[in-house]
Short mmCIF file of C-alpha atoms in Angstrom, two decimals:
data_model
loop_
_atom_site.label_atom_id
_atom_site.label_comp_id
_atom_site.label_asym_id
_atom_site.label_seq_id
_atom_site.Cartn_x
_atom_site.Cartn_y
_atom_site.Cartn_z
CA MET A 1 -0.02 -0.04 -0.05
CA MET A 2 2.86 2.36 0.70
CA ASP A 3 4.21 1.64 -2.69
CA TRP A 4 0.91 2.84 -4.30
CA LEU A 5 1.02 6.14 -2.17
CA ALA A 6 4.68 6.68 -3.02
CA ALA A 7 3.73 6.41 -6.80
CA LEU A 8 0.74 8.78 -6.32
CA THR A 9 3.07 11.45 -4.51
CA ALA A 10 5.82 11.12 -7.10
CA ILE A 11 3.39 11.47 -10.06
CA THR A 12 1.67 14.41 -8.52
CA GLN A 13 5.00 16.17 -7.65
CA ARG A 14 6.20 15.49 -11.16
CA GLU A 15 3.08 17.04 -12.61
CA ALA A 16 3.44 20.04 -10.33
CA LEU A 17 7.05 20.49 -10.98
CA ARG A 18 6.42 20.41 -14.74
CA PHE A 19 3.44 22.82 -14.46
CA ILE A 20 5.55 25.33 -12.45
CA GLY A 21 8.23 24.99 -15.21
CA GLN A 22 5.77 25.62 -18.04
CA ARG A 23 4.69 29.21 -17.24
CA GLY A 24 3.41 29.67 -20.75
CA ARG A 25 0.78 26.84 -20.11
CA PHE A 26 -0.14 28.40 -16.83
CA VAL A 27 -0.63 31.87 -18.43
CA ALA A 28 -2.53 30.47 -21.48
CA ALA A 29 -4.79 28.44 -19.21
CA LEU A 30 -5.73 31.66 -17.49
CA VAL A 31 -5.83 34.06 -20.31
CA ARG A 32 -8.47 31.86 -22.15
CA PRO A 33 -11.28 32.05 -19.50
CA MET A 34 -10.31 35.58 -18.62
CA LEU A 35 -10.94 36.76 -22.26
CA TRP A 36 -14.36 35.16 -22.24
CA LEU A 37 -15.10 36.73 -18.90
CA VAL A 38 -13.87 40.34 -19.61
CA VAL A 39 -14.59 40.56 -23.38
CA PHE A 40 -17.27 38.08 -24.40
CA ALA A 41 -19.40 38.30 -21.25
CA ALA A 42 -19.29 42.05 -21.04
CA GLY A 43 -20.41 42.29 -24.64
CA PHE A 44 -23.09 39.82 -24.11
CA ARG A 45 -24.46 41.32 -20.95
CA ALA A 46 -26.88 43.62 -22.86
CA ALA A 47 -27.93 40.98 -25.36
CA LEU A 48 -28.91 38.23 -22.88
CA GLY A 49 -31.46 38.47 -20.17
CA LEU A 50 -31.47 35.85 -17.51
CA SER A 51 -34.48 34.82 -15.50
CA ILE A 52 -34.14 33.78 -11.90
CA THR A 53 -33.81 29.99 -11.84
CA PRO A 54 -32.01 27.81 -9.18
CA PRO A 55 -29.38 28.27 -7.84
CA TYR A 56 -29.95 31.97 -8.48
CA ALA A 57 -32.18 33.71 -5.96
CA THR A 58 -31.93 37.21 -7.48
CA TYR A 59 -31.25 38.65 -10.83
CA THR A 60 -27.78 37.57 -11.96
CA THR A 61 -25.54 39.35 -14.45
CA TYR A 62 -24.17 37.50 -17.41
CA GLU A 63 -20.69 37.75 -16.05
CA VAL A 64 -21.71 35.86 -13.09
CA TYR A 65 -23.63 33.31 -14.87
CA ILE A 66 -20.73 32.41 -17.06
CA VAL A 67 -18.13 31.99 -14.24
CA PRO A 68 -19.03 28.25 -13.43
CA GLY A 69 -18.75 27.53 -17.19
CA LEU A 70 -15.39 29.04 -17.30
CA CYS A 71 -14.31 26.94 -14.34
CA GLY A 72 -15.48 23.94 -16.26
CA MET A 73 -13.62 25.15 -19.28
CA ILE A 74 -10.27 25.22 -17.35
CA LEU A 75 -10.96 21.63 -16.15
CA LEU A 76 -12.00 20.54 -19.76
CA PHE A 77 -8.85 22.09 -21.49
CA ASN A 78 -6.54 20.93 -18.83
CA GLY A 79 -7.97 17.44 -18.58
CA MET A 80 -7.55 17.00 -22.31
CA GLN A 81 -4.12 18.67 -22.60
CA SER A 82 -2.58 16.74 -19.75
CA SER A 83 -3.96 13.22 -20.99
CA LEU A 84 -3.41 13.77 -24.57
CA SER A 85 0.05 15.06 -24.01
CA MET A 86 0.88 11.53 -22.91
CA VAL A 87 0.77 10.33 -26.41
CA TYR A 88 2.65 13.08 -28.12
CA ASP A 89 5.82 12.02 -29.51
CA ARG A 90 8.04 12.95 -26.62
CA GLU A 91 5.56 12.05 -24.00
CA MET A 92 4.98 8.58 -25.43
CA GLY A 93 8.51 7.61 -23.96
CA SER A 94 7.52 8.95 -20.41
CA MET A 95 4.18 6.98 -20.87
CA ARG A 96 5.94 3.81 -21.61
CA LEU A 97 8.26 4.50 -18.73
CA LEU A 98 5.20 4.93 -16.33
CA LEU A 99 3.76 1.64 -17.80
CA THR A 100 6.83 -0.40 -16.85
CA SER A 101 6.18 0.26 -13.20
CA PRO A 102 5.19 -2.87 -11.37
CA LEU A 103 2.10 -1.30 -9.99
CA PRO A 104 -1.31 -2.12 -11.40
CA ARG A 105 -1.85 -0.24 -14.58
CA TRP A 106 -5.21 1.13 -13.53
CA TRP A 107 -3.71 2.69 -10.44
CA LEU A 108 -1.12 4.38 -12.55
CA LEU A 109 -3.68 5.86 -14.74
CA VAL A 110 -5.70 7.00 -11.62
CA CYS A 111 -2.59 8.54 -10.30
CA ARG A 112 -2.05 10.67 -13.44
CA LEU A 113 -5.65 11.65 -13.29
CA LEU A 114 -5.52 12.67 -9.83
CA ALA A 115 -2.28 14.71 -10.31
CA SER A 116 -3.68 16.46 -13.41
CA THR A 117 -6.99 17.29 -11.56
CA ALA A 118 -5.04 18.77 -8.62
CA ILE A 119 -3.21 21.12 -11.09
CA SER A 120 -6.51 22.03 -12.72
CA ILE A 121 -8.18 22.83 -9.46
CA LEU A 122 -5.38 25.14 -8.51
CA GLN A 123 -5.84 27.04 -11.87
CA VAL A 124 -9.55 27.36 -11.19
CA TYR A 125 -8.88 29.03 -7.81
CA VAL A 126 -6.43 31.36 -9.42
CA PHE A 127 -8.98 32.20 -12.08
CA LEU A 128 -11.54 32.90 -9.41
CA GLY A 129 -8.97 35.19 -7.76
CA LEU A 130 -8.55 37.10 -10.85
CA ALA A 131 -12.36 37.28 -11.38
CA ALA A 132 -12.69 38.68 -8.08
CA LEU A 133 -10.37 41.52 -8.90
CA PHE A 134 -12.80 42.29 -11.62
CA GLY A 135 -15.57 42.46 -9.12
CA ILE A 136 -17.20 39.15 -9.72
CA ARG A 137 -17.09 37.55 -6.27
CA PHE A 138 -18.75 34.68 -4.46
CA SER A 139 -19.16 34.01 -0.77
CA TRP A 140 -16.29 32.34 1.16
CA GLY A 141 -18.58 29.46 1.76
CA GLY A 142 -19.22 29.08 -1.94
CA TYR A 143 -15.46 29.07 -2.67
CA ALA A 144 -15.08 26.32 -0.06
CA ALA A 145 -18.04 24.34 -1.16
CA LEU A 146 -16.67 24.42 -4.81
CA LEU A 147 -13.74 22.20 -3.95
CA PRO A 148 -15.56 18.97 -3.46
CA ALA A 149 -17.41 19.70 -6.80
CA LEU A 150 -14.26 20.49 -8.63
CA VAL A 151 -12.79 17.09 -7.77
CA PRO A 152 -15.37 14.80 -9.59
CA ALA A 153 -15.72 17.29 -12.39
CA GLY A 154 -12.07 17.44 -12.98
CA LEU A 155 -11.56 13.70 -12.65
CA MET A 156 -14.48 13.03 -15.11
CA LEU A 157 -13.04 15.32 -17.79
CA GLY A 158 -9.47 14.13 -17.25
CA ALA A 159 -10.80 10.48 -17.54
CA LEU A 160 -12.28 11.50 -20.90
CA GLY A 161 -9.05 12.71 -22.22
CA LEU A 162 -7.30 9.60 -20.91
CA ALA A 163 -9.83 7.29 -22.66
CA LEU A 164 -9.33 9.48 -25.95
CA SER A 165 -5.54 9.14 -25.60
CA SER A 166 -5.82 5.37 -25.50
CA VAL A 167 -8.04 5.06 -28.66
CA ILE A 168 -7.12 7.81 -30.96
CA ARG A 169 -4.16 6.97 -33.21
CA GLN A 170 -3.13 10.40 -34.61
CA LEU A 171 -2.79 12.82 -31.77
CA GLU A 172 -0.14 15.05 -33.18
CA ASN A 173 -2.72 17.54 -33.93
CA PHE A 174 -4.43 18.96 -30.96
CA ALA A 175 -6.57 21.11 -33.13
CA GLY A 176 -8.64 17.89 -34.02
CA VAL A 177 -9.41 17.31 -30.54
CA MET A 178 -10.44 20.96 -30.18
CA ASN A 179 -12.72 20.78 -33.04
CA PHE A 180 -14.38 17.37 -32.46
CA VAL A 181 -14.30 17.26 -28.52
CA ILE A 182 -13.67 20.42 -26.67
CA PHE A 183 -15.63 22.87 -28.77
CA PRO A 184 -18.86 20.68 -29.20
CA MET A 185 -18.69 19.87 -25.61
CA PHE A 186 -18.29 23.45 -24.57
CA PHE A 187 -20.73 25.06 -26.91
CA LEU A 188 -23.47 22.42 -26.49
CA SER A 189 -23.53 22.85 -22.72
CA THR A 190 -24.98 25.16 -20.08
CA ALA A 191 -21.61 26.92 -19.79
CA LEU A 192 -22.71 30.00 -21.95
CA TYR A 193 -26.42 29.77 -21.90
CA PRO A 194 -28.97 28.23 -19.50
CA LEU A 195 -31.07 25.30 -20.73
CA TRP A 196 -34.27 27.15 -20.94
CA LYS A 197 -32.46 29.77 -23.36
CA MET A 198 -31.47 26.73 -25.50
CA ALA A 199 -35.03 25.41 -25.60
CA GLU A 200 -36.13 28.77 -27.10
CA SER A 201 -34.24 27.95 -30.20
CA SER A 202 -34.51 24.23 -30.39
CA ALA A 203 -35.84 21.36 -28.12
CA LEU A 204 -33.15 19.04 -29.66
CA LEU A 205 -30.51 21.45 -28.79
CA ARG A 206 -31.69 21.57 -25.20
CA ASP A 207 -31.77 17.81 -24.92
CA ILE A 208 -28.28 17.43 -26.22
CA CYS A 209 -27.13 20.14 -23.78
CA ALA A 210 -28.88 18.51 -20.91
CA VAL A 211 -27.31 15.06 -21.54
CA ASN A 212 -23.82 16.39 -22.19
CA PRO A 213 -21.74 15.53 -19.24
CA PHE A 214 -19.86 18.74 -19.45
CA SER A 215 -23.20 20.64 -18.79
CA GLN A 216 -23.56 18.37 -15.72
CA ALA A 217 -20.10 19.22 -14.56
CA VAL A 218 -20.96 23.09 -14.98
CA GLU A 219 -24.15 22.79 -13.11
CA LEU A 220 -22.39 20.95 -10.19
CA ILE A 221 -19.95 23.71 -10.02
CA ARG A 222 -22.72 26.39 -10.43
CA PHE A 223 -24.78 24.96 -7.48
CA ALA A 224 -21.69 24.44 -5.23
CA LEU A 225 -20.70 28.15 -5.74
CA TYR A 226 -24.02 28.96 -3.98
CA GLN A 227 -23.37 26.07 -1.37
CA GLN A 228 -26.02 23.87 -2.92
CA LEU A 229 -25.72 20.25 -4.11
CA ASN A 230 -27.11 19.38 -7.40
CA ALA A 231 -27.38 15.61 -6.74
CA ALA A 232 -28.56 14.78 -10.23
CA ALA A 233 -25.54 16.52 -11.77
CA LEU A 234 -23.22 14.90 -9.38
CA ALA A 235 -24.59 11.44 -10.23
CA TRP A 236 -24.24 12.13 -13.92
CA VAL A 237 -20.70 13.25 -13.43
CA LEU A 238 -19.69 10.32 -11.37
CA LEU A 239 -21.48 7.96 -13.81
CA SER A 240 -19.87 9.40 -16.88
CA GLY A 241 -16.44 9.66 -15.15
CA LEU A 242 -16.61 5.99 -14.22
CA VAL A 243 -17.41 4.95 -17.72
CA TRP A 244 -14.51 6.91 -19.24
CA LEU A 245 -12.11 5.67 -16.64
CA GLY A 246 -13.28 2.13 -17.55
CA LEU A 247 -12.61 2.94 -21.16
CA ALA A 248 -9.26 4.24 -20.39
CA VAL A 249 -8.26 1.25 -18.17
CA TRP A 250 -9.58 -1.00 -21.10
CA GLY A 251 -7.66 1.13 -23.61
CA TYR A 252 -4.41 0.76 -21.87
CA ASP A 253 -5.02 -2.91 -20.99
CA PRO A 254 -2.15 -4.71 -22.70
CA GLU A 255 -4.34 -7.74 -23.59
CA ARG A 256 -7.34 -6.14 -25.00
CA GLY A 257 -6.66 -2.48 -25.43
CA LEU A 258 -5.93 -0.41 -28.34
CA ILE A 259 -2.75 1.18 -27.06
CA ARG A 260 -0.83 -1.02 -29.49
CA LYS A 261 -2.40 1.01 -32.36
CA ALA A 262 -0.93 4.20 -31.06
CA GLY A 263 2.46 2.48 -30.66
CA LYS A 264 4.98 2.41 -33.56
CA PRO A 265 5.03 -0.85 -35.43
CA GLY A 266 8.47 -1.87 -36.74
CA MET B 1 14.26 -20.58 -14.79
CA THR B 2 16.43 -17.34 -14.92
CA GLY B 3 17.50 -14.85 -17.42
CA LEU B 4 15.11 -13.90 -20.34
CA ARG B 5 13.03 -16.45 -22.13
CA VAL B 6 10.91 -15.86 -25.21
CA GLU B 7 8.99 -18.78 -26.62
CA ASN B 8 7.01 -18.92 -29.75
CA LEU B 9 6.14 -15.22 -29.77
CA SER B 10 4.04 -13.99 -32.75
CA TYR B 11 2.39 -10.59 -33.33
CA ALA B 12 0.62 -9.19 -36.24
CA TYR B 13 -0.72 -5.57 -37.09
CA GLY B 14 -3.80 -6.34 -39.03
CA ALA B 15 -2.68 -8.50 -41.93
CA ARG B 16 1.01 -7.62 -41.40
CA GLN B 17 2.97 -10.12 -39.46
CA ALA B 18 5.53 -8.12 -37.39
CA LEU B 19 6.76 -11.22 -35.44
CA ASP B 20 6.56 -14.74 -36.46
CA ARG B 21 7.18 -17.50 -34.01
CA VAL B 22 10.20 -16.00 -32.30
CA SER B 23 11.96 -18.04 -29.70
CA PHE B 24 15.24 -17.50 -27.72
CA ARG B 25 16.93 -17.50 -24.45
CA VAL B 26 19.48 -15.25 -22.86
CA GLU B 27 20.98 -16.54 -19.75
CA PRO B 28 22.21 -14.55 -16.81
CA GLY B 29 25.63 -12.72 -17.23
CA THR B 30 25.20 -12.70 -20.91
CA PHE B 31 25.19 -9.68 -23.17
CA CYS B 32 22.90 -10.52 -25.99
CA ALA B 33 22.62 -8.34 -29.07
CA LEU B 34 19.60 -8.17 -31.15
CA LEU B 35 20.49 -7.17 -34.75
CA GLY B 36 18.05 -6.33 -37.37
CA PRO B 37 17.39 -3.91 -40.09
CA ASN B 38 14.73 -1.29 -39.75
CA GLY B 39 11.35 -2.74 -39.82
CA ALA B 40 12.63 -6.25 -38.69
CA GLY B 41 10.31 -6.30 -35.64
CA LYS B 42 12.74 -5.11 -33.04
CA SER B 43 10.38 -2.34 -31.79
CA THR B 44 7.54 -4.85 -31.71
CA LEU B 45 9.50 -7.26 -29.69
CA PHE B 46 10.49 -4.61 -27.25
CA ALA B 47 6.88 -3.37 -26.98
CA LEU B 48 5.88 -6.89 -26.04
CA LEU B 49 8.81 -7.37 -23.64
CA THR B 50 8.01 -4.17 -21.81
CA ARG B 51 4.35 -5.05 -21.78
CA LEU B 52 3.15 -2.02 -23.71
CA PHE B 53 0.90 -4.55 -25.25
CA ALA B 54 0.53 -8.42 -24.94
CA ALA B 55 0.93 -11.02 -27.54
CA PRO B 56 -1.96 -13.33 -28.13
CA GLN B 57 0.42 -16.10 -28.84
CA GLY B 58 3.79 -17.07 -27.23
CA ARG B 59 5.28 -16.60 -23.89
CA ILE B 60 7.92 -14.13 -22.17
CA GLY B 61 9.79 -15.10 -19.04
CA ILE B 62 11.71 -12.36 -17.04
CA ALA B 63 13.90 -13.88 -14.35
CA GLY B 64 11.57 -16.84 -13.87
CA HIS B 65 8.20 -14.77 -14.00
CA ASP B 66 5.80 -15.22 -16.77
CA MET B 67 4.79 -11.90 -18.31
CA ALA B 68 1.17 -12.94 -18.83
CA ARG B 69 0.53 -14.61 -15.55
CA ALA B 70 2.59 -12.44 -13.16
CA PRO B 71 3.24 -9.25 -15.10
CA ARG B 72 3.96 -7.12 -11.94
CA GLN B 73 6.75 -9.61 -10.62
CA ALA B 74 8.24 -9.73 -14.13
CA LEU B 75 8.31 -5.95 -14.46
CA ARG B 76 9.92 -5.80 -11.00
CA GLN B 77 12.87 -7.71 -12.27
CA MET B 78 13.22 -5.72 -15.54
CA GLY B 79 15.18 -2.48 -16.33
CA VAL B 80 14.47 -0.60 -19.67
CA VAL B 81 16.20 1.84 -21.69
CA PHE B 82 13.95 2.99 -24.42
CA GLN B 83 14.92 4.30 -27.79
CA GLN B 84 13.15 7.50 -27.38
CA PRO B 85 14.42 9.73 -24.57
CA THR B 86 12.14 9.47 -21.54
CA LEU B 87 13.73 11.97 -19.28
CA ASP B 88 12.03 15.31 -18.07
CA LEU B 89 14.32 17.87 -19.52
CA ASP B 90 13.20 20.47 -17.17
CA LEU B 91 13.65 18.67 -13.99
CA THR B 92 16.95 17.89 -12.22
CA VAL B 93 18.73 14.63 -12.41
CA GLN B 94 17.56 14.00 -8.85
CA CYS B 95 13.95 14.78 -9.54
CA ASN B 96 13.96 12.35 -12.60
CA LEU B 97 15.57 9.54 -10.56
CA SER B 98 13.31 9.91 -7.52
CA TYR B 99 10.33 9.85 -9.66
CA PHE B 100 11.40 6.46 -11.21
CA ALA B 101 12.41 5.07 -7.90
CA ALA B 102 8.94 5.98 -6.38
CA LEU B 103 7.29 4.17 -9.33
CA HIS B 104 9.16 1.09 -8.28
CA GLY B 105 8.13 1.52 -4.59
CA LEU B 106 11.48 2.93 -3.40
CA ARG B 107 11.34 5.91 -1.14
CA GLY B 108 13.29 8.05 1.31
CA ALA B 109 16.86 7.09 2.42
CA ARG B 110 16.77 3.69 0.56
CA ALA B 111 15.78 5.35 -2.84
CA GLN B 112 18.51 8.01 -2.16
CA ALA B 113 21.22 5.40 -1.59
CA ARG B 114 20.25 3.43 -4.76
CA ILE B 115 20.07 6.66 -6.87
CA GLU B 116 23.50 7.71 -5.66
CA ALA B 117 25.04 4.31 -6.15
CA ALA B 118 23.59 3.91 -9.64
CA LEU B 119 24.88 7.33 -10.65
CA GLU B 120 28.35 6.42 -9.14
CA ARG B 121 28.62 3.43 -11.36
CA LEU B 122 28.17 5.66 -14.34
CA GLU B 123 30.47 8.35 -12.91
CA MET B 124 27.66 10.91 -12.75
CA ARG B 125 27.23 11.44 -9.04
CA GLY B 126 28.38 15.03 -9.20
CA ARG B 127 25.37 15.84 -11.54
CA LEU B 128 22.59 15.16 -9.16
CA GLY B 129 21.46 18.75 -8.93
CA GLU B 130 21.81 19.66 -12.67
CA ARG B 131 18.92 20.09 -14.92
CA VAL B 132 18.71 17.31 -17.53
CA ARG B 133 18.38 19.94 -20.34
CA ASP B 134 21.96 21.13 -19.42
CA LEU B 135 23.36 17.63 -19.95
CA ASN B 136 24.84 16.58 -23.24
CA GLY B 137 23.36 13.59 -25.19
CA GLY B 138 25.88 10.97 -23.91
CA HIS B 139 25.21 11.98 -20.36
CA ARG B 140 21.46 11.82 -20.75
CA ARG B 141 21.88 8.32 -22.01
CA ARG B 142 24.09 7.34 -19.30
CA LEU B 143 21.58 8.77 -16.88
CA GLU B 144 18.93 6.63 -18.44
CA ILE B 145 20.94 3.49 -17.98
CA ALA B 146 21.68 4.59 -14.36
CA ARG B 147 18.02 4.98 -13.81
CA SER B 148 17.23 1.57 -15.22
CA LEU B 149 19.40 -0.04 -12.62
CA ILE B 150 18.07 1.65 -9.51
CA HIS B 151 15.50 -1.10 -8.55
CA HIS B 152 18.23 -3.79 -9.03
CA PRO B 153 16.75 -5.44 -12.01
CA LYS B 154 18.07 -8.95 -13.16
CA VAL B 155 17.11 -8.24 -16.90
CA LEU B 156 18.18 -5.28 -18.65
CA LEU B 157 16.56 -4.32 -21.99
CA LEU B 158 18.04 -1.65 -24.25
CA ASP B 159 16.41 -0.52 -27.46
CA GLU B 160 19.01 1.10 -29.73
CA PRO B 161 20.47 3.06 -26.75
CA THR B 162 23.29 4.66 -28.70
CA VAL B 163 21.18 6.30 -31.46
CA GLY B 164 22.45 9.78 -32.16
CA LEU B 165 25.61 9.58 -29.96
CA ASP B 166 29.21 10.19 -31.18
CA ALA B 167 31.60 7.34 -31.63
CA ALA B 168 33.57 7.82 -28.46
CA THR B 169 30.40 8.04 -26.31
CA ARG B 170 28.92 5.08 -28.06
CA ARG B 171 31.93 2.98 -27.39
CA ALA B 172 32.02 3.83 -23.72
CA ILE B 173 28.36 3.09 -23.19
CA THR B 174 28.62 -0.23 -25.08
CA ALA B 175 31.68 -1.23 -22.80
CA HIS B 176 29.94 -0.23 -19.73
CA VAL B 177 26.90 -2.41 -20.40
CA HIS B 178 29.08 -5.24 -21.41
CA ASP B 179 30.90 -4.87 -18.11
CA LEU B 180 27.63 -4.74 -16.24
CA SER B 181 26.44 -8.18 -17.77
CA ARG B 182 29.87 -9.72 -16.85
CA ARG B 183 30.42 -8.43 -13.48
CA LYS B 184 26.81 -8.23 -12.06
CA GLY B 185 25.48 -11.37 -13.73
CA LEU B 186 22.79 -9.10 -15.39
CA THR B 187 20.98 -10.50 -18.48
CA VAL B 188 21.22 -7.91 -21.20
CA LEU B 189 19.32 -7.59 -24.38
CA TRP B 190 20.68 -4.82 -26.57
CA ALA B 191 18.76 -4.08 -29.76
CA THR B 192 20.92 -2.34 -32.40
CA HIS B 193 21.55 -2.12 -36.15
CA LEU B 194 25.18 -1.15 -35.63
CA THR B 195 27.45 -4.16 -35.88
CA ASP B 196 30.45 -2.49 -34.26
CA GLU B 197 28.69 -2.57 -30.88
CA ILE B 198 28.85 -6.31 -30.73
CA ASP B 199 31.79 -8.26 -29.33
CA ASP B 200 32.81 -11.65 -30.67
CA ALA B 201 31.85 -13.35 -27.39
CA ASP B 202 28.36 -11.86 -27.24
CA GLN B 203 25.18 -13.85 -28.05
CA LEU B 204 23.78 -12.57 -31.23
CA LEU B 205 20.29 -12.73 -32.38
CA ILE B 206 19.42 -11.78 -36.01
CA LEU B 207 15.85 -10.66 -36.69
CA HIS B 208 14.85 -10.31 -40.18
CA ARG B 209 11.17 -9.71 -41.40
CA GLY B 210 9.79 -10.75 -38.12
CA ARG B 211 11.63 -14.03 -38.00
CA LEU B 212 14.69 -14.94 -35.94
CA THR B 213 17.14 -16.21 -38.55
CA GLU B 214 20.14 -16.74 -36.40
CA ASP B 215 21.03 -17.39 -32.72
CA GLY B 216 24.62 -18.09 -31.46
CA THR B 217 27.77 -16.32 -30.60
CA ALA B 218 28.83 -13.51 -32.83
CA ARG B 219 32.16 -15.32 -33.58
CA GLN B 220 30.32 -18.62 -34.60
CA LEU B 221 27.80 -16.87 -36.71
CA ARG B 222 30.00 -14.58 -38.64
CA GLY B 223 32.60 -17.32 -39.48
CA GLY B 224 35.37 -15.87 -41.43
CA LEU B 225 33.59 -12.81 -42.46
CA GLY B 226 33.33 -9.42 -40.64
CA LEU B 227 30.01 -9.17 -38.76
CA ALA B 228 28.89 -6.41 -41.11
CA ASP B 229 29.44 -8.45 -44.04
CA HIS B 230 27.77 -11.41 -42.56
CA PHE B 231 24.72 -9.41 -41.66
CA LEU B 232 24.52 -7.82 -45.00
CA ARG B 233 24.65 -11.10 -46.84
CA LEU B 234 21.93 -12.50 -44.54
CA THR B 235 19.51 -9.65 -44.82
CA GLY B 236 20.32 -8.12 -48.11
CA GLU B 237 20.19 -4.74 -46.60
CA ALA B 238 22.77 -2.40 -45.10
CA ALA B 239 23.44 -2.72 -41.34
#
């Protein structure tokens, strides 16, 4: 058991040290949501009226509405980037090194997932700190209640990245993942517009948004910021997270998985 | 059963047969060179030996442990130097080695003692605090070899470990690993396509188009020819 914890600690430390070393990645991860908050949301404020729906008890400005979605965006980008980076050319080597550890493979994958989620959560709090400087603040209780919501949400999105990294052959191009995974997940969710707003344009669109696990992660975060538990969202996040983790473990299983397809024949 | 055992190993990527019924043994204390032109199946063999993926047919034994039935025990006895660099360039030598030690369940003072001993053997102890990015190619390779020995494996696998290095560094690293196999009783499998890395007394396996075409000592196999000429004649390709 001590071996298992030693591996978890080492993998988390490595992720943290690498992250600190890559300041560009840190800045990019913060600039993206800040642009949405300061530029996009400010412009949209006048165009979009929001009605009072839970968890909001009073009229809410668009900047406040969009914050949970942007927290989710950080988790989504980071989860994808960290997991997919494992199969980039140079990273493939370090992934192979990881897989030669005598610990169970599923545990090694879970360690990677926990480590990258910890880094994502740190970024979310830095983002919330910056947002507070722009006057978008939540209660201290909300910030505290957010933490237990970010953990399953981050793990779920990281697991998605991990599952994708095991089954997709060509990953040199992050743009492909942006176009086919990140953008659809982000735009077809409640990150930018509430469900009822989506329903005004199309019932189908609303249904897609409702079942999108990213929506559920965003709603879990949104309710947590107001110290409320959205149990349905939590259940949906946990369920989809387990499915993706299962897929990832299957994908990296040397007997059945598809990792060999990502490997270089020769 | 000790050393490295490979029995009847086959592997196909779809319709393309990458390995076809490959069998060989490498005894403890033996330096075994695996020679093959590009595309011969060396990388596939290494992927199977390191359990990146498993073969539907055939068996692999690492120091007496069956890779399919007891993969964790088998991996515990195995050190690997991959063809691609697997060091974190922005982390120090110490960080890189501590990370690896922890993946093998080694922590604290025990890990540190092993790390320093492994670096000592490769005359790199003074570089513990340096960033890997600041090391030259030869030192990075030596560091990877030192790392692969931290958990005291019985079998050491090296996949073209001298690619991209100058002649003097190549010679030094090759000599060092030969020495390790002799003095420590380590079972070494060294994949290469460079015949000058192989001593006459070494075991030699020649892999060609997924099949093991020769297995013996380099001296026996080459006969009166130079090894490069022998290899060329056998495979019809430049070594």
